[in-house]
Coordinates of C-alpha atoms in Angstrom, one line a residue:
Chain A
X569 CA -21.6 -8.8 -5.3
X570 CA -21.9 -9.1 -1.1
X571 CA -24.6 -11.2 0.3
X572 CA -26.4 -10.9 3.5
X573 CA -26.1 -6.7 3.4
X574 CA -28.5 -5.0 6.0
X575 CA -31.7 -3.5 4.3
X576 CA -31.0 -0.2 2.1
X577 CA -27.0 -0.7 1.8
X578 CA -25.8 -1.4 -2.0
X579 CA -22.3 -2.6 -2.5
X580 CA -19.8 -1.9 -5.6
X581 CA -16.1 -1.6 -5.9
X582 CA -13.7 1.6 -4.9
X583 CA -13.2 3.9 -7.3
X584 CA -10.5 6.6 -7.3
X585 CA -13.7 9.2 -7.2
X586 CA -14.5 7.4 -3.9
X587 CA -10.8 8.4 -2.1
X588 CA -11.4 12.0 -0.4
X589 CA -14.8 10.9 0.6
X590 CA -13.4 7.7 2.7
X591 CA -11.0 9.8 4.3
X592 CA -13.9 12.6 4.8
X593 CA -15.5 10.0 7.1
X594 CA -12.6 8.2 8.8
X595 CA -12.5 10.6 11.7
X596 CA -15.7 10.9 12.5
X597 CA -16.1 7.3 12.5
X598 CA -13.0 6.7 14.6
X599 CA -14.1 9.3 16.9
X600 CA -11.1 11.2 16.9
X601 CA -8.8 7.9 18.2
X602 CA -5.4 9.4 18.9
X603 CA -6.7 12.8 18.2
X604 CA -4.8 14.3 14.9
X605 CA -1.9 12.2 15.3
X606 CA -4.3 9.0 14.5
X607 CA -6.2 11.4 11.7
X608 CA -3.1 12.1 9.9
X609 CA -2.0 7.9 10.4
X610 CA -5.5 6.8 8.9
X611 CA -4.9 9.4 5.6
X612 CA -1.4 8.1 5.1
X613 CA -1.9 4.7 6.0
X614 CA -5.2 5.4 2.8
X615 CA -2.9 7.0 -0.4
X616 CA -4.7 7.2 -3.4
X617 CA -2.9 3.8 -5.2
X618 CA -5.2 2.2 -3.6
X619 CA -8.2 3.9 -4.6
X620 CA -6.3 3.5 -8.1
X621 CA -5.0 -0.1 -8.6
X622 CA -6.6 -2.2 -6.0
X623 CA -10.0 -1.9 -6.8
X624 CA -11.1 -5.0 -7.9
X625 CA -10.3 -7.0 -4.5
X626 CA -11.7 -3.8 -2.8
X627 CA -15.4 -3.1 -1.6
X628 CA -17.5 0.2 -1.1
X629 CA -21.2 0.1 0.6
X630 CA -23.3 2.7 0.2
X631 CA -26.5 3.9 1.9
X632 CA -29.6 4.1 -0.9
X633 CA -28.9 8.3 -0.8
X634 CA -25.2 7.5 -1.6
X635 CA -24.0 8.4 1.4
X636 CA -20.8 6.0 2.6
X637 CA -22.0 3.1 4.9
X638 CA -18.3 1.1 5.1
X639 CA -15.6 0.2 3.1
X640 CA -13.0 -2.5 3.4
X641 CA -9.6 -2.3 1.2
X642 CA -7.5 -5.6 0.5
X643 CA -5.4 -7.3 -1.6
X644 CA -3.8 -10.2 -3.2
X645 CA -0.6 -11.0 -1.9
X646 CA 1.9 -10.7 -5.1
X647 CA 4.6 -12.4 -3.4
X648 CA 2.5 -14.9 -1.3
X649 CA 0.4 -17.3 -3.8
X650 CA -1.4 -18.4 -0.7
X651 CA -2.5 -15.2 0.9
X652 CA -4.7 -12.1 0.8
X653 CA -4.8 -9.1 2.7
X654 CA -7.2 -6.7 4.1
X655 CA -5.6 -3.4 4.5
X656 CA -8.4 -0.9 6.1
X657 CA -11.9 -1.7 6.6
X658 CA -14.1 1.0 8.2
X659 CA -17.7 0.9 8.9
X660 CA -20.2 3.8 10.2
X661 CA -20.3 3.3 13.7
X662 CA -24.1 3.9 13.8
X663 CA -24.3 0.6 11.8
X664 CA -22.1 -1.3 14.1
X665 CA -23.9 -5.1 15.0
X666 CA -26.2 -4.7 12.2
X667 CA -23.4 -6.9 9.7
X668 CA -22.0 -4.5 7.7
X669 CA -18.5 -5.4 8.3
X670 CA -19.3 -9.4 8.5
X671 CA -20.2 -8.8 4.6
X672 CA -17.1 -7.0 3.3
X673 CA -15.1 -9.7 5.2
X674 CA -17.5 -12.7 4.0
X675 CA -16.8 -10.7 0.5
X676 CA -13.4 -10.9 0.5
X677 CA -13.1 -14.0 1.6
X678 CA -15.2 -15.4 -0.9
X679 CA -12.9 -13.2 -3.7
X680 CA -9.5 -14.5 -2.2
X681 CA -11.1 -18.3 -2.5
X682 CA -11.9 -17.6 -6.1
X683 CA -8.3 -16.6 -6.5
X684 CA -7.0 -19.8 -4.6
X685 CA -6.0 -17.8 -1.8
X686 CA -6.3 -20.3 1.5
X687 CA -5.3 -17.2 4.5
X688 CA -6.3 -13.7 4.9
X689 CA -4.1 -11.2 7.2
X690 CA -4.7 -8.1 8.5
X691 CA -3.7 -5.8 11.1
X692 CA -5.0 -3.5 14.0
X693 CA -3.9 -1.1 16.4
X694 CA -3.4 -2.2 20.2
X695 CA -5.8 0.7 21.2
X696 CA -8.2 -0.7 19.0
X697 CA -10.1 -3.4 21.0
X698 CA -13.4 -3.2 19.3
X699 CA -11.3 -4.4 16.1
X700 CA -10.1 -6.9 17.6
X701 CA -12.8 -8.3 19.1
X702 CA -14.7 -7.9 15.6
X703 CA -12.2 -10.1 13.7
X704 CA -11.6 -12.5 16.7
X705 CA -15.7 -13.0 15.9
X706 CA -15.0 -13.3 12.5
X707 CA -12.7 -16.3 13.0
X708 CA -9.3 -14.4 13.3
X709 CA -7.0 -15.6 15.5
X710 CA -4.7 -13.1 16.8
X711 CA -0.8 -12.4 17.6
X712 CA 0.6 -10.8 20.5
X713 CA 1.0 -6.9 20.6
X714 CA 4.3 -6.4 17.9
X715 CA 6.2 -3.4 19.0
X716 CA 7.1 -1.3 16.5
X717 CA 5.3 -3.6 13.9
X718 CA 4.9 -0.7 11.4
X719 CA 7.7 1.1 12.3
X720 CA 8.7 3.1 15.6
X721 CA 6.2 3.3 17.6
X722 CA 3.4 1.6 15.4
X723 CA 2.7 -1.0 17.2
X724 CA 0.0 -3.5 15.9
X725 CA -1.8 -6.5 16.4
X726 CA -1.3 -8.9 13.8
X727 CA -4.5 -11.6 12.7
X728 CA -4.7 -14.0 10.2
X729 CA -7.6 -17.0 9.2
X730 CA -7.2 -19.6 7.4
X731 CA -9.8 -19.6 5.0
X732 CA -10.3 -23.5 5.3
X733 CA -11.3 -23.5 8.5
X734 CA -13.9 -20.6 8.9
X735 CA -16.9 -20.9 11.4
X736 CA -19.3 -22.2 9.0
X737 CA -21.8 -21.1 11.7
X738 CA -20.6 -17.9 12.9
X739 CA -20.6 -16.3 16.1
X740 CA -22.9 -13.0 15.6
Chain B
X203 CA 19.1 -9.2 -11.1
X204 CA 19.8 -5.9 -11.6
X205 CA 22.0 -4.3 -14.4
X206 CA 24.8 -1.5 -14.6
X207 CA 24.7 -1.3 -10.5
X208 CA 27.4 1.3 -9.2
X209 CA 30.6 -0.2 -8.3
X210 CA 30.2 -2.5 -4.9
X211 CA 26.6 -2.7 -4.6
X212 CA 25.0 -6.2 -4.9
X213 CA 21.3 -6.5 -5.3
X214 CA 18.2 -8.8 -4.1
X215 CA 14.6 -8.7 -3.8
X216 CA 12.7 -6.9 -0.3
X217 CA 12.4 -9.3 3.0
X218 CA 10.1 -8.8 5.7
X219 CA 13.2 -8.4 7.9
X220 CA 14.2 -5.2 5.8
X221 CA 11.7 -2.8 7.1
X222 CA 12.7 -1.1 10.1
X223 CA 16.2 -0.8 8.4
X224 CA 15.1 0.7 5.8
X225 CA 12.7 3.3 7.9
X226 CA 16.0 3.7 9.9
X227 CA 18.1 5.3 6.6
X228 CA 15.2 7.4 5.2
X229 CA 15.2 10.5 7.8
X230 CA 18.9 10.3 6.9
X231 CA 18.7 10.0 3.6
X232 CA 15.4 12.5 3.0
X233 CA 17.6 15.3 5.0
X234 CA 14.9 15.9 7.2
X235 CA 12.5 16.8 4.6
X236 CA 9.1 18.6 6.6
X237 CA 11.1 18.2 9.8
X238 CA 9.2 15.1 11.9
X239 CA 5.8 15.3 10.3
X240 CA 8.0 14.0 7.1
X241 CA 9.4 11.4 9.4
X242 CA 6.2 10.0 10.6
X243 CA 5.1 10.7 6.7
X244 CA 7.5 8.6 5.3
X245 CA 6.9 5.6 8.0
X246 CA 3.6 5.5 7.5
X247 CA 3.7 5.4 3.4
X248 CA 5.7 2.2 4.1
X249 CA 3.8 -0.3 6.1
X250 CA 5.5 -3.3 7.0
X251 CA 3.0 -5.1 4.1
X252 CA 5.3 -3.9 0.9
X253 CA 8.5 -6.2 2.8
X254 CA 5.8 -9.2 3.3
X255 CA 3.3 -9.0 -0.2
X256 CA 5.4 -7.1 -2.9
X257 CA 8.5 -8.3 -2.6
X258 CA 9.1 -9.8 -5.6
X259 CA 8.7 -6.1 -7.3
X260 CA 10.4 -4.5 -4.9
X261 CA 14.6 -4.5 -5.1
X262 CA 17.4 -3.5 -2.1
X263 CA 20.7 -2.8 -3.0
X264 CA 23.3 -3.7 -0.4
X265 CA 27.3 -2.0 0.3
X266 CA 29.6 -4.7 0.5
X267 CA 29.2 -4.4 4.1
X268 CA 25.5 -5.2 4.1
X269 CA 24.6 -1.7 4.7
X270 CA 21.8 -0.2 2.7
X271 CA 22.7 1.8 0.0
X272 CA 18.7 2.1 -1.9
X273 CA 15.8 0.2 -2.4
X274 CA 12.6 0.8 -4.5
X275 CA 9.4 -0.5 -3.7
X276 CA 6.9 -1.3 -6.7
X277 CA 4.1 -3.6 -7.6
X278 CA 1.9 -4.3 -10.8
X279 CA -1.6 -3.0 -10.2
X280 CA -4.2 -5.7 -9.3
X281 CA -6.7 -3.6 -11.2
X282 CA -4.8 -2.3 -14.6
X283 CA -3.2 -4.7 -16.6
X284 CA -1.5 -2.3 -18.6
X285 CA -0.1 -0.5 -15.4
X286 CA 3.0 -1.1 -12.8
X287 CA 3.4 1.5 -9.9
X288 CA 6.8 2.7 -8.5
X289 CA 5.5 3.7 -4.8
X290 CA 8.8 4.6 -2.7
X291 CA 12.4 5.2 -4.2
X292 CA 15.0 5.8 -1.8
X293 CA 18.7 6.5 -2.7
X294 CA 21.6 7.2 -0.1
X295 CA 22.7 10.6 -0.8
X296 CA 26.3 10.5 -0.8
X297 CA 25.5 8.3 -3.3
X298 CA 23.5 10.5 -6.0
X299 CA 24.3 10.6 -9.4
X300 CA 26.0 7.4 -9.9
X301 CA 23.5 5.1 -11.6
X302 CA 21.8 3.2 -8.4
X303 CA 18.3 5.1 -8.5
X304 CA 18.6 4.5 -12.8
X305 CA 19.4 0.9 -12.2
X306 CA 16.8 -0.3 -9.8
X307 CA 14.2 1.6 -12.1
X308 CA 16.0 0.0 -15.0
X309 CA 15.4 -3.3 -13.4
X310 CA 11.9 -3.0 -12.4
X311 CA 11.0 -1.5 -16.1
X312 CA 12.4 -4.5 -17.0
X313 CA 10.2 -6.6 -14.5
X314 CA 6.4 -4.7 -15.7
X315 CA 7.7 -5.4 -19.5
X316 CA 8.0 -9.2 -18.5
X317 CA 4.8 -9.3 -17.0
X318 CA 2.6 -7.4 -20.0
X319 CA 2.8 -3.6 -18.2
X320 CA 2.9 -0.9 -20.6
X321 CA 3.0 2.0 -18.2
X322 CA 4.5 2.9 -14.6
X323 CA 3.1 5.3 -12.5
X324 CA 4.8 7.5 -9.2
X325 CA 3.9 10.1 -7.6
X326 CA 6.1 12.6 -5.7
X327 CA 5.9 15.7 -3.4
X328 CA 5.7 18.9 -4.8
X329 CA 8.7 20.6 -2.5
X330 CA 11.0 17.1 -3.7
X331 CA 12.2 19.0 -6.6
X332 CA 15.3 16.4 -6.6
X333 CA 12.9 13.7 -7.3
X334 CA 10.9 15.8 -10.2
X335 CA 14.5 16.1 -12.0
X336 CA 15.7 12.4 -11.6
X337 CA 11.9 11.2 -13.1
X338 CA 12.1 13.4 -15.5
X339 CA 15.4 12.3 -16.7
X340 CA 14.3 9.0 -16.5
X341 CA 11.8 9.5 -18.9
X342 CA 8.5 10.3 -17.5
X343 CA 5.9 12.7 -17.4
X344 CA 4.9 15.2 -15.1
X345 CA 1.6 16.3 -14.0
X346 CA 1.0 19.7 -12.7
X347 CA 0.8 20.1 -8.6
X348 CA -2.3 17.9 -7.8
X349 CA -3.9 19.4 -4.8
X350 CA -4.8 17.5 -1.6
X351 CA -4.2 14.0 -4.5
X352 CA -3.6 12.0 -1.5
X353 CA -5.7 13.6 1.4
X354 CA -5.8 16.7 2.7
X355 CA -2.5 19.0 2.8
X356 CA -0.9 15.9 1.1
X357 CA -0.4 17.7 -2.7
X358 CA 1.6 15.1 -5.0
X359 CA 3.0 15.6 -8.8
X360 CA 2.1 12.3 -10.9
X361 CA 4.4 10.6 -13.0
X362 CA 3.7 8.1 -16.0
X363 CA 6.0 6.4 -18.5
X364 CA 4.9 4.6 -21.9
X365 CA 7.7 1.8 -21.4
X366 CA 7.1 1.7 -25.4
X367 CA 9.0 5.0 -25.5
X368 CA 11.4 4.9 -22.9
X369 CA 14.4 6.8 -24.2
X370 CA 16.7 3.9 -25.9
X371 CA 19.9 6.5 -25.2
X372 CA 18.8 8.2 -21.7
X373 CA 20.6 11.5 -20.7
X374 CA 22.5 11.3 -17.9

């Protein structure tokens, strides 16, 4: 299902089983960014439809003792032929550099192709500069900081690729 | 687009340029509901990505005066083919009881049955009794109170309709 996955990671779809146990992690993987305010964002930015009706364009890794390694949630855009989305992806921060997140992406990218989908957008929080550094790696190119992108005071950083022109020889 | 709409209201499909206007009404409209934690609830449950990717399931109804009088925000689950999902319903207050909330659930029953849906989904908070009356009336079924269904603290009631049984003569 995902190629190139670091050594004793396995790789399946979300499941609705697999929703409190994502949030479980989130915080500890964020390390608390934006203290409970940013907790309470990353659960309500997560609701269960997702764990429910998106599964099949979304990916879980797991560590060999089923313990969650990353996970990356997207979609096909229903009103954009063209386009896919990723909506969340989170990985273990212990893992970072070692390609976890690469493969979800290279995953989904791969999945959006097969559906004839040519660009993939997603979002990030200004705050969040390892994010965007990870997806400008990836090939993203970004937008300016949007004010109130998400709503008052949600300001985001919008990305998108086209899928057309990815690195074929990416920097790691 | 929309049938049996309340006297002056026209209707149309979700634009990107809808979403903080419609973030603007809901504190208005929700009565305060959970003081600002509801506020900042409600934002978050509608990322700007439902006015950009469902669209085309998701309705606005407009006063003569292009203010916003309800919209409904729905999309056919990627993963279920049987399944369409109602995820935010918003009606002006002042304008409860007259057919608008009916009609744009009307319309996008009408929308799943075109594309092969058998079943729609919602969920709603346990303290939005309002809401747990107007589904049922509608048609569908309640679950009981589903604990911490989407995170922690976040309780939710489910709702499912068999569109094969909706109620031919619906009380009002």
């Amino acid at each position: 299902m995902i190629n190139d996955l670091p050594i004793g990671l396995s790789a399946r779809h979300l499941a609705p089983e697999d929703h409190l146990r994502v949030l479980g992690v989130l915080d500890t993987w964020w390390g608390g960014l934006k203290g409970t305010v940013g907790a309470t964002e990353r659960a309500l930015l997560l609701p269960r439809l997702y764990f429910q009706h998106f599964t099949t364009t979304s990916f879980l890794l797991e560590h060999d003792d089923g313990e969650i390694a990353a996970f990356l949630v997207g979609f096909l855009s229903q009103s954009e032929p063209d386009t896919a989305y990723v909506h969340f992806i989170g990985v273990d921060p212990t893992l970072h550099g070692q390609g976890a997140g690469r493969a979800l992406y290279r995953a989904f990218f791969e999945l959006a192709r097969s559906h004839g989908r040519r660009y993939v957008h997603c979002i990030t929080s200004p705050e969040n500069t390892a994010s965007q550094a990870f997806h400008a790696r990836l090939g993203f190119t970004p937008s300016t900081v949007k004010p109130d992108y998400d709503g008052p005071g949600l300001d985001r950083v919008a990305f998108v690729i086209d899928l057309t022109e990815e690195p074929v020889t990416p920097q790691q």
